[in-house]
Amino acid sequence: MRAVLIILGVLLLAGGIYVLAGHGSYQTTDTLVQIGSAKVSATHDKALPQWVGIAGVVVGALLALGGFLKKG
């Protein structure tokens, strides 16, 4: 259990830092025009909000510390 906490914590910590560095993004597709079965759509890249990175760093640090400090 201890190793799982440490690994999850480190992964969340690394992911949070990745998002805070501005590299995290996702794609959305919007339909611009639809006439019958024909449609025109556009795909946009959107950055993940900064709070997602902060939450990842905080939760990851807490899990990793919990794993390191847990007895047994």
Short mmCIF file of N, CA and C in Angstrom, two decimals:
data_model
loop_
_atom_site.label_atom_id
_atom_site.label_comp_id
_atom_site.label_asym_id
_atom_site.label_seq_id
_atom_site.Cartn_x
_atom_site.Cartn_y
_atom_site.Cartn_z
N MET A 1 0.82 -1.19 0.00
CA MET A 1 0.00 0.00 0.00
C MET A 1 0.87 1.26 0.00
N ARG A 2 1.97 1.18 0.72
CA ARG A 2 2.88 2.32 0.80
C ARG A 2 3.45 2.68 -0.56
N ALA A 3 3.87 1.66 -1.31
CA ALA A 3 4.44 1.90 -2.62
C ALA A 3 3.42 2.49 -3.58
N VAL A 4 2.17 2.05 -3.48
CA VAL A 4 1.11 2.57 -4.34
C VAL A 4 0.89 4.05 -4.07
N LEU A 5 0.86 4.44 -2.80
CA LEU A 5 0.70 5.86 -2.45
C LEU A 5 1.85 6.69 -2.99
N ILE A 6 3.05 6.19 -2.86
CA ILE A 6 4.22 6.94 -3.34
C ILE A 6 4.18 7.08 -4.85
N ILE A 7 3.88 6.00 -5.57
CA ILE A 7 3.85 6.05 -7.03
C ILE A 7 2.74 6.97 -7.53
N LEU A 8 1.54 6.84 -6.96
CA LEU A 8 0.44 7.73 -7.35
C LEU A 8 0.77 9.19 -7.05
N GLY A 9 1.36 9.42 -5.89
CA GLY A 9 1.73 10.78 -5.51
C GLY A 9 2.74 11.39 -6.47
N VAL A 10 3.74 10.63 -6.83
CA VAL A 10 4.77 11.14 -7.75
C VAL A 10 4.17 11.37 -9.14
N LEU A 11 3.29 10.48 -9.60
CA LEU A 11 2.65 10.67 -10.90
C LEU A 11 1.76 11.91 -10.93
N LEU A 12 0.97 12.11 -9.87
CA LEU A 12 0.13 13.31 -9.80
C LEU A 12 0.98 14.57 -9.70
N LEU A 13 2.04 14.50 -8.94
CA LEU A 13 2.94 15.64 -8.80
C LEU A 13 3.56 16.00 -10.15
N ALA A 14 4.02 15.01 -10.88
CA ALA A 14 4.61 15.26 -12.20
C ALA A 14 3.56 15.79 -13.18
N GLY A 15 2.37 15.23 -13.14
CA GLY A 15 1.30 15.72 -14.01
C GLY A 15 0.91 17.16 -13.70
N GLY A 16 0.85 17.49 -12.42
CA GLY A 16 0.53 18.86 -12.01
C GLY A 16 1.59 19.84 -12.48
N ILE A 17 2.84 19.47 -12.37
CA ILE A 17 3.92 20.34 -12.84
C ILE A 17 3.85 20.50 -14.35
N TYR A 18 3.52 19.43 -15.06
CA TYR A 18 3.38 19.47 -16.52
C TYR A 18 2.29 20.46 -16.93
N VAL A 19 1.16 20.42 -16.23
CA VAL A 19 0.06 21.33 -16.54
C VAL A 19 0.44 22.77 -16.19
N LEU A 20 1.09 22.96 -15.05
CA LEU A 20 1.49 24.31 -14.66
C LEU A 20 2.51 24.91 -15.62
N ALA A 21 3.30 24.07 -16.26
CA ALA A 21 4.29 24.55 -17.23
C ALA A 21 3.63 24.97 -18.54
N GLY A 22 2.33 24.74 -18.68
CA GLY A 22 1.60 25.18 -19.87
C GLY A 22 1.50 24.17 -20.97
N HIS A 23 1.79 22.91 -20.70
CA HIS A 23 1.77 21.89 -21.74
C HIS A 23 0.48 21.09 -21.79
N GLY A 24 -0.35 21.17 -20.78
CA GLY A 24 -1.58 20.38 -20.76
C GLY A 24 -2.67 21.03 -21.58
N SER A 25 -3.27 20.27 -22.48
CA SER A 25 -4.36 20.79 -23.30
C SER A 25 -5.29 19.66 -23.71
N TYR A 26 -6.45 20.05 -24.21
CA TYR A 26 -7.41 19.09 -24.73
C TYR A 26 -8.07 19.70 -25.97
N GLN A 27 -8.70 18.86 -26.77
CA GLN A 27 -9.32 19.32 -28.00
C GLN A 27 -10.83 19.31 -27.88
N THR A 28 -11.45 20.34 -28.46
CA THR A 28 -12.90 20.38 -28.58
C THR A 28 -13.27 20.56 -30.04
N THR A 29 -14.38 19.98 -30.42
CA THR A 29 -14.86 20.10 -31.79
C THR A 29 -16.21 20.79 -31.78
N ASP A 30 -16.31 21.87 -32.55
CA ASP A 30 -17.56 22.63 -32.64
C ASP A 30 -18.12 22.48 -34.05
N THR A 31 -19.43 22.31 -34.14
CA THR A 31 -20.09 22.29 -35.43
C THR A 31 -20.44 23.72 -35.80
N LEU A 32 -19.87 24.20 -36.91
CA LEU A 32 -20.10 25.58 -37.33
C LEU A 32 -21.39 25.71 -38.14
N VAL A 33 -21.57 24.83 -39.12
CA VAL A 33 -22.75 24.87 -39.98
C VAL A 33 -23.18 23.43 -40.28
N GLN A 34 -24.48 23.20 -40.22
CA GLN A 34 -25.00 21.87 -40.58
C GLN A 34 -26.22 22.05 -41.44
N ILE A 35 -26.13 21.52 -42.64
CA ILE A 35 -27.26 21.55 -43.57
C ILE A 35 -27.52 20.11 -43.99
N GLY A 36 -28.61 19.58 -43.51
CA GLY A 36 -28.91 18.17 -43.79
C GLY A 36 -27.86 17.28 -43.15
N SER A 37 -27.26 16.39 -43.96
CA SER A 37 -26.23 15.51 -43.42
C SER A 37 -24.83 16.09 -43.56
N ALA A 38 -24.71 17.21 -44.27
CA ALA A 38 -23.39 17.86 -44.44
C ALA A 38 -23.17 18.85 -43.30
N LYS A 39 -21.96 18.82 -42.76
CA LYS A 39 -21.66 19.78 -41.70
C LYS A 39 -20.21 20.21 -41.78
N VAL A 40 -19.97 21.42 -41.29
CA VAL A 40 -18.63 21.98 -41.21
C VAL A 40 -18.30 22.11 -39.73
N SER A 41 -17.15 21.51 -39.35
CA SER A 41 -16.78 21.56 -37.94
C SER A 41 -15.35 22.04 -37.81
N ALA A 42 -15.02 22.57 -36.64
CA ALA A 42 -13.68 23.06 -36.36
C ALA A 42 -13.20 22.46 -35.05
N THR A 43 -11.93 22.10 -35.00
CA THR A 43 -11.32 21.54 -33.79
C THR A 43 -10.38 22.57 -33.20
N HIS A 44 -10.51 22.81 -31.89
CA HIS A 44 -9.70 23.80 -31.19
C HIS A 44 -8.94 23.13 -30.06
N ASP A 45 -7.70 23.56 -29.84
CA ASP A 45 -6.93 23.13 -28.68
C ASP A 45 -7.17 24.12 -27.55
N LYS A 46 -7.53 23.62 -26.39
CA LYS A 46 -7.75 24.49 -25.23
C LYS A 46 -6.81 24.05 -24.12
N ALA A 47 -6.23 25.02 -23.43
CA ALA A 47 -5.31 24.73 -22.32
C ALA A 47 -6.10 24.33 -21.08
N LEU A 48 -5.54 23.41 -20.31
CA LEU A 48 -6.16 23.05 -19.03
C LEU A 48 -6.03 24.23 -18.07
N PRO A 49 -7.02 24.46 -17.23
CA PRO A 49 -6.93 25.57 -16.28
C PRO A 49 -5.77 25.37 -15.29
N GLN A 50 -5.24 26.47 -14.80
CA GLN A 50 -4.11 26.41 -13.89
C GLN A 50 -4.47 25.71 -12.58
N TRP A 51 -5.72 25.81 -12.14
CA TRP A 51 -6.10 25.18 -10.88
C TRP A 51 -5.99 23.66 -10.95
N VAL A 52 -6.10 23.08 -12.15
CA VAL A 52 -5.94 21.63 -12.29
C VAL A 52 -4.50 21.24 -11.96
N GLY A 53 -3.53 22.03 -12.44
CA GLY A 53 -2.13 21.77 -12.14
C GLY A 53 -1.82 21.95 -10.66
N ILE A 54 -2.38 23.00 -10.06
CA ILE A 54 -2.15 23.24 -8.63
C ILE A 54 -2.73 22.10 -7.81
N ALA A 55 -3.94 21.66 -8.16
CA ALA A 55 -4.56 20.55 -7.43
C ALA A 55 -3.73 19.28 -7.57
N GLY A 56 -3.21 19.02 -8.77
CA GLY A 56 -2.37 17.85 -8.97
C GLY A 56 -1.11 17.88 -8.14
N VAL A 57 -0.48 19.06 -8.04
CA VAL A 57 0.73 19.19 -7.24
C VAL A 57 0.43 18.97 -5.75
N VAL A 58 -0.64 19.59 -5.27
CA VAL A 58 -0.98 19.49 -3.85
C VAL A 58 -1.37 18.06 -3.47
N VAL A 59 -2.27 17.46 -4.24
CA VAL A 59 -2.72 16.10 -3.92
C VAL A 59 -1.58 15.11 -4.10
N GLY A 60 -0.77 15.28 -5.14
CA GLY A 60 0.37 14.40 -5.35
C GLY A 60 1.38 14.48 -4.23
N ALA A 61 1.66 15.70 -3.76
CA ALA A 61 2.60 15.87 -2.66
C ALA A 61 2.06 15.23 -1.38
N LEU A 62 0.76 15.40 -1.12
CA LEU A 62 0.17 14.80 0.08
C LEU A 62 0.21 13.27 0.02
N LEU A 63 -0.10 12.70 -1.13
CA LEU A 63 -0.06 11.24 -1.27
C LEU A 63 1.36 10.71 -1.12
N ALA A 64 2.32 11.37 -1.77
CA ALA A 64 3.70 10.91 -1.67
C ALA A 64 4.22 11.02 -0.23
N LEU A 65 3.93 12.13 0.43
CA LEU A 65 4.36 12.28 1.82
C LEU A 65 3.67 11.25 2.71
N GLY A 66 2.39 11.00 2.46
CA GLY A 66 1.68 9.99 3.22
C GLY A 66 2.31 8.61 3.05
N GLY A 67 2.73 8.32 1.83
CA GLY A 67 3.39 7.03 1.58
C GLY A 67 4.74 6.93 2.23
N PHE A 68 5.50 8.03 2.22
CA PHE A 68 6.81 8.00 2.84
C PHE A 68 6.73 7.94 4.38
N LEU A 69 5.74 8.59 4.95
CA LEU A 69 5.65 8.68 6.41
C LEU A 69 4.85 7.55 7.05
N LYS A 70 4.14 6.75 6.23
CA LYS A 70 3.33 5.67 6.76
C LYS A 70 4.21 4.57 7.36
N LYS A 71 3.84 4.10 8.51
CA LYS A 71 4.60 3.03 9.19
C LYS A 71 4.11 1.68 8.69
N GLY A 72 5.03 0.76 8.54
CA GLY A 72 4.66 -0.61 8.22
C GLY A 72 4.80 -0.90 6.83
#
